[in-house]
Coordinates of N, CA and C in Angstrom, one line a residue:
M4 N 17.7 -8.6 22.6 CA 17.6 -9.9 23.2 C 17.7 -10.9 22.1
K5 N 18.6 -11.8 22.2 CA 18.7 -12.9 21.2 C 18.0 -14.1 21.8
Q6 N 17.2 -14.8 20.9 CA 16.5 -15.9 21.3 C 16.7 -17.0 20.2
K7 N 16.9 -18.2 20.7 CA 17.1 -19.3 19.8 C 15.8 -19.8 19.2
I8 N 15.9 -20.0 17.9 CA 14.7 -20.6 17.2 C 14.9 -22.1 17.0
L9 N 16.1 -22.5 16.6 CA 16.4 -23.9 16.2 C 17.9 -24.2 16.4
E10 N 18.1 -25.4 16.8 CA 19.5 -26.0 16.8 C 19.5 -27.2 15.9
Y11 N 20.5 -27.3 15.1 CA 20.7 -28.5 14.2 C 22.1 -29.0 14.3
E12 N 22.3 -30.2 14.5 CA 23.6 -30.8 14.5 C 23.7 -31.7 13.2
Y13 N 24.8 -31.5 12.5 CA 24.9 -32.3 11.2 C 24.8 -33.7 11.5
K14 N 23.9 -34.4 10.7 CA 23.6 -35.8 10.9 C 23.1 -36.1 12.3
G15 N 22.5 -35.1 12.9 CA 22.0 -35.3 14.3 C 20.5 -34.9 14.4
S16 N 20.2 -34.3 15.5 CA 18.8 -34.0 15.8 C 18.6 -32.5 15.6
T17 N 17.3 -32.2 15.5 CA 16.9 -30.8 15.4 C 16.0 -30.4 16.6
I18 N 16.4 -29.3 17.2 CA 15.6 -28.9 18.4 C 15.0 -27.5 18.0
T19 N 13.6 -27.5 18.1 CA 12.9 -26.2 17.9 C 12.5 -25.7 19.2
Y20 N 12.7 -24.4 19.5 CA 12.4 -23.8 20.8 C 11.0 -23.2 20.8
S21 N 10.5 -23.1 22.0 CA 9.1 -22.6 22.2 C 8.9 -21.3 21.6
G22 N 7.7 -21.0 21.2 CA 7.3 -19.8 20.4 C 7.4 -20.0 18.9
Y23 N 8.2 -21.0 18.5 CA 8.4 -21.3 17.1 C 8.0 -22.7 16.8
R24 N 7.6 -23.5 17.8 CA 7.2 -24.9 17.5 C 6.0 -24.9 16.6
G25 N 6.0 -25.7 15.5 CA 4.9 -25.8 14.6 C 4.9 -24.7 13.6
R26 N 5.9 -23.7 13.7 CA 5.9 -22.6 12.7 C 7.2 -22.5 11.9
V27 N 8.1 -23.5 12.1 CA 9.3 -23.4 11.3 C 9.5 -24.7 10.5
N28 N 10.3 -24.5 9.4 CA 10.7 -25.7 8.6 C 12.2 -25.4 8.3
F29 N 13.0 -26.4 8.6 CA 14.4 -26.3 8.3 C 14.8 -27.3 7.3
D30 N 15.5 -26.8 6.2 CA 16.0 -27.7 5.2 C 17.4 -28.0 5.5
N31 N 17.7 -29.2 6.0 CA 19.1 -29.4 6.4 C 20.1 -29.6 5.2
I32 N 19.6 -29.6 4.0 CA 20.5 -29.7 2.8 C 20.9 -28.3 2.4
T33 N 20.0 -27.4 2.3 CA 20.3 -26.0 1.9 C 20.5 -25.1 3.0
G34 N 20.1 -25.4 4.2 CA 20.2 -24.5 5.4 C 19.1 -23.5 5.4
A35 N 18.1 -23.6 4.6 CA 17.0 -22.6 4.6 C 16.1 -22.8 5.8
L36 N 15.7 -21.7 6.4 CA 14.8 -21.8 7.5 C 13.6 -20.9 7.1
Q37 N 12.4 -21.6 7.2 CA 11.2 -20.8 6.9 C 10.4 -20.7 8.2
I38 N 9.9 -19.5 8.4 CA 9.0 -19.3 9.6 C 7.6 -19.0 9.0
Y39 N 6.6 -19.8 9.5 CA 5.2 -19.7 9.0 C 4.4 -18.9 10.1
N40 N 3.2 -18.5 9.7 CA 2.3 -17.8 10.6 C 3.0 -16.7 11.3
I41 N 3.6 -15.8 10.5 CA 4.4 -14.7 11.0 C 3.5 -13.8 11.9
R42 N 4.1 -13.3 13.0 CA 3.4 -12.4 13.9 C 4.2 -11.1 13.9
K43 N 3.5 -10.1 14.4 CA 4.1 -8.8 14.5 C 5.4 -8.8 15.4
E44 N 5.3 -9.6 16.4 CA 6.4 -9.8 17.4 C 7.6 -10.6 16.8
D45 N 7.4 -11.2 15.6 CA 8.5 -11.9 15.0 C 9.5 -10.9 14.3
E46 N 9.1 -9.7 14.1 CA 9.9 -8.7 13.4 C 11.2 -8.4 14.2
G47 N 12.3 -8.3 13.4 CA 13.5 -8.0 14.1 C 14.7 -8.6 13.3
V48 N 15.9 -8.6 14.0 CA 17.1 -9.1 13.4 C 17.3 -10.6 13.8
Y49 N 17.6 -11.4 12.8 CA 17.8 -12.8 13.0 C 19.3 -13.1 12.6
Y50 N 19.9 -14.0 13.5 CA 21.3 -14.4 13.2 C 21.3 -15.9 13.0
M51 N 22.2 -16.3 12.2 CA 22.5 -17.7 12.0 C 23.9 -17.9 12.2
R52 N 24.2 -18.9 13.1 CA 25.6 -19.2 13.4 C 25.9 -20.6 12.9
V53 N 27.0 -20.7 12.2 CA 27.5 -21.9 11.6 C 28.8 -22.2 12.3
M54 N 28.9 -23.4 12.9 CA 30.1 -23.8 13.6 C 30.8 -24.9 12.7
K55 N 31.9 -24.5 12.2 CA 32.8 -25.5 11.5 C 34.1 -25.5 12.2
K56 N 35.2 -25.2 11.5 CA 36.4 -25.1 12.2 C 36.4 -23.8 13.0
T57 N 35.8 -22.8 12.4 CA 35.6 -21.5 13.1 C 34.1 -21.2 13.0
E58 N 33.7 -20.2 13.8 CA 32.2 -19.9 13.9 C 32.0 -18.7 12.9
E59 N 31.0 -18.9 12.1 CA 30.6 -17.8 11.2 C 29.2 -17.4 11.5
E60 N 28.9 -16.1 11.5 CA 27.6 -15.5 11.8 C 27.0 -14.7 10.6
Y61 N 25.8 -15.0 10.3 CA 25.1 -14.3 9.3 C 23.8 -13.6 9.9
K62 N 23.5 -12.4 9.3 CA 22.4 -11.6 9.9 C 21.4 -11.4 8.8
K63 N 20.1 -11.5 9.2 CA 19.0 -11.2 8.3 C 18.0 -10.3 9.1
I64 N 17.4 -9.3 8.4 CA 16.4 -8.5 9.1 C 15.0 -8.9 8.5
L65 N 14.1 -9.2 9.5 CA 12.7 -9.5 9.1 C 11.8 -8.3 9.4
N66 N 11.1 -7.8 8.4 CA 10.1 -6.8 8.6 C 8.7 -7.4 8.4
V67 N 7.8 -7.1 9.3 CA 6.4 -7.6 9.2 C 5.5 -6.4 8.9
F68 N 4.7 -6.6 7.8 CA 3.8 -5.5 7.4 C 2.4 -5.9 7.5
D69 N 1.6 -4.9 8.0 CA 0.1 -5.1 7.9 C -0.4 -4.6 6.6
P70 N -1.5 -5.2 6.1 CA -2.0 -4.6 4.8 C -2.4 -3.1 5.1
V71 N -2.2 -2.3 4.0 CA -2.5 -0.9 4.1 C -4.0 -0.7 4.3
S72 N -4.4 0.4 5.0 CA -5.8 0.8 5.2 C -6.2 1.6 4.0
Q73 N -7.5 1.8 3.9 CA -8.1 2.6 2.8 C -7.7 4.0 2.9
P74 N -7.0 4.6 2.0 CA -6.6 6.0 2.1 C -7.8 7.0 1.8
T75 N -7.6 8.2 2.3 CA -8.6 9.2 2.0 C -7.9 10.5 1.5
I76 N -8.5 11.0 0.4 CA -7.9 12.3 -0.2 C -8.7 13.5 0.4
K77 N -7.9 14.4 0.9 CA -8.4 15.7 1.4 C -8.2 16.7 0.3
I78 N -9.2 17.5 0.0 CA -9.2 18.4 -1.1 C -9.2 19.9 -0.6
E79 N -8.2 20.6 -1.1 CA -8.2 22.1 -0.8 C -8.1 22.7 -2.2
K80 N -9.1 23.6 -2.5 CA -9.2 24.2 -3.8 C -9.3 25.7 -3.6
T81 N -8.5 26.5 -4.5 CA -8.6 27.9 -4.5 C -8.8 28.4 -5.9
E82 N -9.9 29.1 -6.2 CA -10.1 29.7 -7.5 C -9.1 30.7 -7.8
T83 N -8.4 30.7 -8.9 CA -7.4 31.7 -9.3 C -8.0 32.6 -10.4
L84 N -8.6 32.0 -11.4 CA -9.2 32.8 -12.5 C -10.6 32.1 -12.8
P85 N -11.5 32.7 -13.6 CA -12.8 32.1 -13.8 C -12.7 30.7 -14.4
D86 N -11.7 30.4 -15.1 CA -11.6 29.0 -15.7 C -10.4 28.2 -15.2
S87 N -9.9 28.5 -14.0 CA -8.7 27.8 -13.5 C -8.8 27.8 -12.0
C88 N -8.0 26.9 -11.4 CA -8.0 26.8 -9.9 C -6.6 26.2 -9.5
H89 N -6.3 26.4 -8.2 CA -5.2 25.8 -7.6 C -5.7 24.6 -6.8
L90 N -5.2 23.4 -7.0 CA -5.7 22.2 -6.4 C -4.7 21.6 -5.5
K91 N -5.0 21.4 -4.3 CA -4.0 20.7 -3.4 C -4.7 19.5 -2.8
L92 N -4.2 18.3 -3.1 CA -4.8 17.1 -2.7 C -3.8 16.4 -1.7
S93 N -4.3 16.0 -0.5 CA -3.5 15.4 0.5 C -4.1 14.0 0.7
C94 N -3.2 13.0 0.7 CA -3.6 11.6 0.8 C -3.1 11.1 2.1
K95 N -4.0 10.5 2.9 CA -3.7 10.0 4.2 C -4.1 8.5 4.4
G96 N -3.1 7.7 4.9 CA -3.4 6.3 5.3 C -3.1 6.2 6.7
E97 N -3.4 5.1 7.4 CA -3.2 4.9 8.8 C -1.8 4.4 9.1
Q98 N -1.2 3.7 8.2 CA 0.1 3.1 8.6 C 1.3 4.0 8.3
K99 N 2.4 3.6 9.0 CA 3.6 4.3 8.7 C 4.4 3.5 7.7
N100 N 5.4 4.0 7.2 CA 6.3 3.3 6.2 C 5.6 2.8 5.0
V101 N 4.8 3.7 4.4 CA 4.0 3.4 3.2 C 4.5 4.4 2.1
T102 N 4.3 4.0 0.9 CA 4.6 4.9 -0.3 C 3.3 5.4 -0.9
Y103 N 3.3 6.7 -1.2 CA 2.2 7.4 -1.8 C 2.6 7.7 -3.3
T104 N 1.7 7.2 -4.2 CA 1.9 7.5 -5.6 C 0.6 8.1 -6.2
W105 N 0.8 9.1 -7.0 CA -0.4 9.8 -7.6 C -0.4 9.4 -9.1
F106 N -1.7 9.3 -9.6 CA -1.9 9.0 -11.0 C -3.0 9.9 -11.5
D107 N -3.0 10.2 -12.8 CA -4.1 11.0 -13.4 C -4.5 10.2 -14.7
D108 N -5.3 10.7 -15.5 CA -5.8 10.0 -16.7 C -4.7 9.5 -17.6
S109 N -3.5 10.2 -17.6 CA -2.5 9.9 -18.5 C -1.5 8.8 -17.9
N110 N -1.2 8.9 -16.6 CA -0.2 7.9 -16.1 C 0.2 8.3 -14.7
Q111 N 1.2 7.6 -14.1 CA 1.8 8.0 -12.8 C 2.4 9.4 -13.0
I112 N 2.1 10.2 -12.0 CA 2.6 11.6 -12.2 C 3.6 12.0 -11.1
E113 N 3.4 11.5 -9.9 CA 4.2 12.0 -8.8 C 4.2 11.1 -7.6
E114 N 5.2 11.2 -6.7 CA 5.3 10.4 -5.5 C 5.2 11.4 -4.3
G115 N 4.7 11.0 -3.2 CA 4.5 11.8 -2.0 C 3.0 11.9 -1.6
D116 N 2.8 12.3 -0.4 CA 1.4 12.3 0.1 C 0.6 13.6 -0.3
V117 N 1.3 14.6 -0.9 CA 0.6 15.8 -1.3 C 0.8 16.0 -2.8
L118 N -0.3 16.4 -3.5 CA -0.2 16.7 -5.0 C -0.8 18.1 -5.1
E119 N 0.0 19.0 -5.8 CA -0.5 20.3 -6.1 C -0.5 20.6 -7.6
R120 N -1.6 21.1 -8.1 CA -1.7 21.4 -9.5 C -2.5 22.7 -9.7
I121 N -2.1 23.4 -10.8 CA -2.9 24.5 -11.3 C -3.7 23.9 -12.4
I122 N -5.0 23.9 -12.3 CA -5.9 23.3 -13.3 C -6.4 24.4 -14.2
T123 N -6.2 24.2 -15.5 CA -6.7 25.2 -16.5 C -7.3 24.3 -17.6
P124 N -8.1 24.9 -18.6 CA -8.7 24.1 -19.6 C -7.6 23.3 -20.4
K125 N -6.4 23.8 -20.5 CA -5.4 23.1 -21.3 C -4.7 22.0 -20.5
N126 N -4.6 22.1 -19.2 CA -3.9 21.0 -18.5 C -4.8 20.4 -17.4
K127 N -6.0 19.9 -17.9 CA -6.9 19.4 -17.0 C -6.8 17.8 -17.0
S128 N -7.3 17.2 -15.9 CA -7.4 15.8 -15.8 C -8.8 15.5 -15.3
T129 N -9.4 14.4 -15.7 CA -10.7 14.1 -15.2 C -10.7 13.4 -13.8
F130 N -9.5 12.9 -13.4 CA -9.4 12.3 -12.1 C -8.0 12.3 -11.6
Y131 N -7.8 12.2 -10.3 CA -6.6 12.0 -9.6 C -6.7 10.8 -8.6
T132 N -5.8 9.9 -8.7 CA -5.8 8.7 -7.8 C -4.6 8.7 -6.9
C133 N -4.8 8.5 -5.6 CA -3.7 8.3 -4.7 C -3.6 6.8 -4.4
Q134 N -2.5 6.2 -4.5 CA -2.3 4.8 -4.2 C -1.3 4.8 -3.0
V135 N -1.8 4.1 -1.9 CA -0.9 3.9 -0.8 C -0.5 2.5 -0.8
S136 N 0.8 2.2 -0.7 CA 1.3 0.8 -0.8 C 2.4 0.6 0.2
N137 N 2.6 -0.7 0.4 CA 3.8 -1.2 1.1 C 4.1 -2.5 0.4
P138 N 5.1 -3.3 0.9 CA 5.5 -4.5 0.1 C 4.5 -5.5 0.0
I139 N 3.4 -5.5 0.8 CA 2.4 -6.6 0.7 C 1.1 -6.2 0.2
S140 N 0.7 -4.9 0.1 CA -0.6 -4.5 -0.3 C -0.6 -3.1 -0.8
R141 N -1.7 -2.7 -1.5 CA -1.9 -1.4 -2.0 C -3.4 -1.1 -2.0
K142 N -3.8 0.2 -1.8 CA -5.2 0.6 -1.9 C -5.2 2.0 -2.5
N143 N -6.3 2.3 -3.1 CA -6.5 3.6 -3.8 C -7.7 4.4 -3.3
D144 N -7.6 5.7 -3.5 CA -8.7 6.6 -3.4 C -8.6 7.5 -4.6
T145 N -9.8 7.8 -5.2 CA -9.8 8.6 -6.5 C -10.8 9.8 -6.3
V146 N -10.3 10.9 -6.8 CA -11.2 12.1 -6.9 C -11.4 12.4 -8.3
Y147 N -12.7 12.6 -8.7 CA -13.1 13.0 -10.1 C -13.5 14.4 -10.1
F148 N -13.3 15.1 -11.2 CA -13.8 16.4 -11.3 C -14.1 16.7 -12.8
T149 N -15.0 17.8 -12.9 CA -15.3 18.3 -14.2 C -14.8 19.7 -14.4
P150 N -14.3 20.0 -15.5 CA -13.7 21.3 -15.7 C -14.7 22.4 -15.5
P151 N -14.3 23.6 -15.0 CA -12.9 23.9 -14.8 C -12.4 23.3 -13.5
C152 N -13.2 23.4 -12.4 CA -12.6 22.9 -11.1 C -13.7 22.4 -10.2
T153 N -14.7 21.7 -10.7 CA -15.8 21.2 -9.9 C -15.4 19.8 -9.5
L154 N -15.2 19.5 -8.2 CA -14.7 18.2 -7.8 C -15.9 17.4 -7.3
A155 N -15.8 16.1 -7.4 CA -16.8 15.1 -6.9 C -16.0 13.9 -6.5
R156 N -16.5 13.2 -5.5 CA -15.9 11.9 -5.1 C -16.3 10.9 -6.1
S157 N -15.6 9.8 -6.2 CA -15.9 8.8 -7.2 C -17.4 8.3 -7.0
S158 N -17.8 8.1 -5.8 CA -19.2 7.6 -5.6 C -20.2 8.6 -6.1
G159 N -19.9 9.9 -5.9 CA -20.8 11.0 -6.4 C -20.9 10.9 -7.9
V160 N -19.8 10.7 -8.6 CA -19.8 10.6 -10.1 C -20.6 9.4 -10.5
R161 N -20.5 8.3 -9.8 CA -21.3 7.1 -10.2 C -22.7 7.3 -10.0
W162 N -23.1 8.0 -8.9 CA -24.5 8.3 -8.5 C -25.1 9.2 -9.6
I163 N -24.3 10.2 -10.0 CA -24.9 11.2 -11.0 C -25.0 10.4 -12.4
A164 N -24.1 9.6 -12.7 CA -24.2 8.8 -14.0 C -25.4 7.9 -13.9
T165 N -25.6 7.2 -12.8 CA -26.8 6.3 -12.7 C -28.1 7.1 -12.8
L166 N -28.1 8.3 -12.1 CA -29.3 9.1 -12.1 C -29.6 9.6 -13.5
L167 N -28.6 10.0 -14.3 CA -28.8 10.4 -15.7 C -29.4 9.3 -16.6
V168 N -28.9 8.0 -16.3 CA -29.4 6.9 -17.1 C -30.8 6.6 -16.8
V169 N -31.2 6.8 -15.5 CA -32.6 6.6 -15.1 C -33.5 7.7 -15.6
I170 N -33.1 9.0 -15.5 CA -33.9 10.1 -15.8 C -34.1 10.3 -17.3
A171 N -33.1 10.1 -18.1 CA -33.2 10.3 -19.5 C -34.3 9.6 -20.2
P172 N -34.6 8.3 -19.9 CA -35.8 7.7 -20.5 C -37.1 8.3 -20.0
I173 N -37.1 8.7 -18.8 CA -38.4 9.3 -18.2 C -38.7 10.6 -18.9
I174 N -37.7 11.4 -19.1 CA -37.9 12.7 -19.8 C -38.3 12.5 -21.2
H175 N -37.6 11.5 -21.9 CA -38.0 11.2 -23.3 C -39.4 10.7 -23.4
T176 N -39.9 9.9 -22.4 CA -41.3 9.5 -22.4 C -42.3 10.6 -22.3
F177 N -42.0 11.6 -21.3 CA -42.8 12.8 -21.2 C -42.9 13.6 -22.4
L178 N -41.8 13.8 -23.1 CA -41.8 14.6 -24.3 C -42.6 14.0 -25.4
L179 N -42.6 12.7 -25.5 CA -43.4 12.0 -26.5 C -44.9 11.9 -26.3
T180 N -45.3 12.1 -25.0 CA -46.7 12.0 -24.7 C -47.4 13.3 -24.6

Protein backbone atom coordinates (compact mmCIF):
# COMPACT_ATOMS: atom_id res chain seq x y z
CA MET A 1 0.00 0.00 0.00
CA LYS A 2 1.39 3.38 -0.96
CA GLN A 3 0.54 6.34 1.25
CA LYS A 4 1.36 9.98 0.66
CA ILE A 5 3.42 11.74 3.28
CA LEU A 6 3.80 15.12 1.65
CA GLU A 7 3.10 17.09 -1.53
CA TYR A 8 5.13 20.10 -2.49
CA GLU A 9 4.65 22.36 -5.48
CA TYR A 10 7.61 24.44 -6.56
CA LYS A 11 7.06 27.98 -5.20
CA GLY A 12 3.76 26.72 -3.90
CA SER A 13 2.32 25.11 -0.84
CA THR A 14 3.27 22.07 1.16
CA ILE A 15 0.60 19.59 2.24
CA THR A 16 1.42 17.04 4.94
CA TYR A 17 -0.92 14.06 5.23
CA SER A 18 -2.37 12.59 8.41
CA GLY A 19 -0.17 10.22 10.36
CA TYR A 20 2.84 12.39 9.57
CA ARG A 21 1.63 15.83 10.71
CA GLY A 22 4.12 17.28 13.19
CA ARG A 23 6.64 14.52 12.40
CA VAL A 24 8.14 15.66 9.08
CA ASN A 25 10.40 18.42 7.91
CA PHE A 26 10.85 19.11 4.21
CA ASP A 27 13.75 21.19 2.89
CA ASN A 28 12.45 22.65 -0.35
CA ILE A 29 15.98 23.65 -1.43
CA THR A 30 17.68 20.25 -1.12
CA GLY A 31 14.58 18.05 -1.32
CA ALA A 32 15.50 16.33 1.96
CA LEU A 33 12.59 14.86 3.91
CA GLN A 34 13.13 14.08 7.58
CA ILE A 35 10.67 11.99 9.57
CA TYR A 36 10.80 12.43 13.36
CA ASN A 37 9.48 10.27 16.20
CA ILE A 38 9.83 7.15 14.08
CA ARG A 39 7.45 4.32 14.90
CA LYS A 40 7.68 0.62 14.12
CA GLU A 41 4.83 1.02 11.62
CA ASP A 42 6.89 3.60 9.67
CA GLU A 43 9.19 0.80 8.47
CA GLY A 44 8.94 0.06 4.79
CA VAL A 45 9.67 1.28 1.27
CA TYR A 46 9.38 5.00 0.57
CA TYR A 47 9.08 6.51 -2.88
CA MET A 48 9.72 10.05 -4.01
CA ARG A 49 8.23 11.21 -7.30
CA VAL A 50 9.58 14.28 -9.01
CA MET A 51 7.51 15.74 -11.80
CA LYS A 52 9.43 17.81 -14.30
CA LYS A 53 9.03 17.30 -18.03
CA THR A 54 8.92 13.62 -17.20
CA GLU A 55 8.19 11.84 -13.94
CA GLU A 56 11.13 10.37 -12.03
CA GLU A 57 10.73 8.00 -9.10
CA TYR A 58 13.28 7.27 -6.36
CA LYS A 59 13.03 4.51 -3.77
CA LYS A 60 14.38 4.38 -0.17
CA ILE A 61 13.98 1.59 2.38
CA LEU A 62 13.47 2.55 6.02
CA ASN A 63 14.30 -0.05 8.67
CA VAL A 64 13.24 0.61 12.26
CA PHE A 65 15.24 -1.12 15.00
CA ASP A 66 14.51 -1.60 18.69
CA PRO A 67 17.45 -1.48 21.09
CA VAL A 68 18.87 -4.98 21.65
CA SER A 69 17.97 -6.86 24.82
CA GLN A 70 20.48 -8.11 27.36
CA PRO A 71 21.98 -11.35 25.95
CA THR A 72 22.54 -14.50 27.97
CA ILE A 73 25.38 -16.98 27.52
CA LYS A 74 24.51 -20.67 27.92
CA ILE A 75 27.48 -22.83 28.90
CA GLU A 76 28.07 -26.45 27.89
CA LYS A 77 31.31 -27.94 29.17
CA THR A 78 32.81 -31.39 28.63
CA GLU A 79 35.97 -32.50 30.42
CA THR A 80 38.37 -34.04 27.91
CA LEU A 81 41.55 -34.51 29.97
CA PRO A 82 42.42 -33.59 33.58
CA ASP A 83 43.73 -30.16 32.52
CA SER A 84 41.52 -29.39 29.51
CA CYS A 85 37.90 -29.22 28.43
CA HIS A 86 35.64 -28.65 25.44
CA LEU A 87 33.71 -25.43 25.91
CA LYS A 88 30.57 -24.56 23.93
CA LEU A 89 29.10 -21.13 24.58
CA SER A 90 25.74 -20.12 23.07
CA CYS A 91 24.66 -16.50 23.08
CA LYS A 92 20.97 -15.63 22.87
CA GLY A 93 19.22 -12.29 22.53
CA GLU A 94 15.50 -11.66 22.03
CA GLN A 95 15.59 -9.74 18.74
CA LYS A 96 15.97 -10.97 15.21
CA ASN A 97 18.42 -9.46 12.72
CA VAL A 98 21.23 -8.93 15.23
CA THR A 99 24.95 -9.61 14.95
CA TYR A 100 26.76 -11.80 17.49
CA THR A 101 30.47 -11.10 18.09
CA TRP A 102 32.73 -12.96 20.54
CA PHE A 103 35.72 -11.46 22.36
CA ASP A 104 38.33 -12.92 24.70
CA ASP A 105 41.17 -11.27 26.66
CA SER A 106 43.17 -10.81 23.49
CA ASN A 107 40.61 -9.37 21.03
CA GLN A 108 37.61 -10.08 18.79
CA ILE A 109 37.79 -13.75 17.92
CA GLU A 110 34.68 -14.87 16.07
CA GLU A 111 31.23 -13.96 14.74
CA GLY A 112 28.10 -16.06 15.26
CA ASP A 113 25.87 -17.02 18.16
CA VAL A 114 27.92 -20.11 19.16
CA LEU A 115 31.58 -20.25 20.21
CA GLU A 116 33.41 -23.58 20.65
CA ARG A 117 36.88 -23.91 22.11
CA ILE A 118 39.17 -26.62 23.48
CA ILE A 119 40.65 -25.06 26.61
CA THR A 120 44.13 -26.18 27.66
CA PRO A 121 46.76 -24.56 29.88
CA LYS A 122 48.45 -23.18 26.75
CA ASN A 123 45.37 -21.71 25.02
CA LYS A 124 43.34 -20.41 27.91
CA SER A 125 41.43 -17.16 28.23
CA THR A 126 40.17 -15.66 31.47
CA PHE A 127 36.87 -14.54 29.93
CA TYR A 128 34.64 -14.73 26.88
CA THR A 129 32.24 -11.91 26.00
CA CYS A 130 29.31 -12.14 23.61
CA GLN A 131 28.22 -8.84 22.11
CA VAL A 132 24.78 -8.64 20.51
CA SER A 133 24.35 -5.61 18.27
CA ASN A 134 22.23 -3.96 15.61
CA PRO A 135 22.70 -0.58 13.90
CA ILE A 136 21.46 1.37 16.94
CA SER A 137 22.63 -0.49 20.06
CA ARG A 138 24.76 -3.23 21.55
CA LYS A 139 24.87 -5.18 24.81
CA ASN A 140 27.28 -7.74 26.27
CA ASP A 141 27.32 -10.78 28.51
CA THR A 142 30.60 -12.12 29.84
CA VAL A 143 31.62 -15.49 31.28
CA TYR A 144 34.76 -15.64 33.40
CA PHE A 145 36.65 -18.79 34.26
CA THR A 146 39.73 -19.99 36.06
CA PRO A 147 41.98 -22.66 34.59
CA PRO A 148 41.65 -25.34 33.70
CA CYS A 149 37.86 -25.19 33.14
CA THR A 150 36.12 -23.75 36.17
CA LEU A 151 33.48 -21.31 34.95
CA ALA A 152 31.84 -18.47 36.86
CA ARG A 153 29.45 -15.70 35.85
CA SER A 154 30.87 -12.18 36.01
CA SER A 155 28.78 -11.38 39.11
CA GLY A 156 30.19 -14.50 40.78
CA VAL A 157 33.76 -13.40 40.11
CA ARG A 158 33.01 -9.94 41.54
CA TRP A 159 31.39 -11.51 44.61
CA ILE A 160 34.40 -13.78 45.22
CA ALA A 161 36.86 -10.89 44.79
CA THR A 162 34.85 -8.75 47.24
CA LEU A 163 34.69 -11.62 49.73
CA LEU A 164 38.47 -12.09 49.56
CA VAL A 165 39.06 -8.37 50.16
CA VAL A 166 36.84 -8.52 53.26
CA ILE A 167 38.10 -11.86 54.63
CA ALA A 168 41.85 -11.28 54.17
CA PRO A 169 42.09 -8.49 56.82
CA ILE A 170 39.96 -10.54 59.24
CA ILE A 171 42.24 -13.58 58.91
CA HIS A 172 45.30 -11.34 59.28
CA THR A 173 43.83 -9.87 62.50
CA PHE A 174 43.17 -13.37 63.97
CA LEU A 175 46.71 -14.50 63.16
CA LEU A 176 48.23 -11.50 64.93
CA THR A 177 46.17 -11.94 68.14
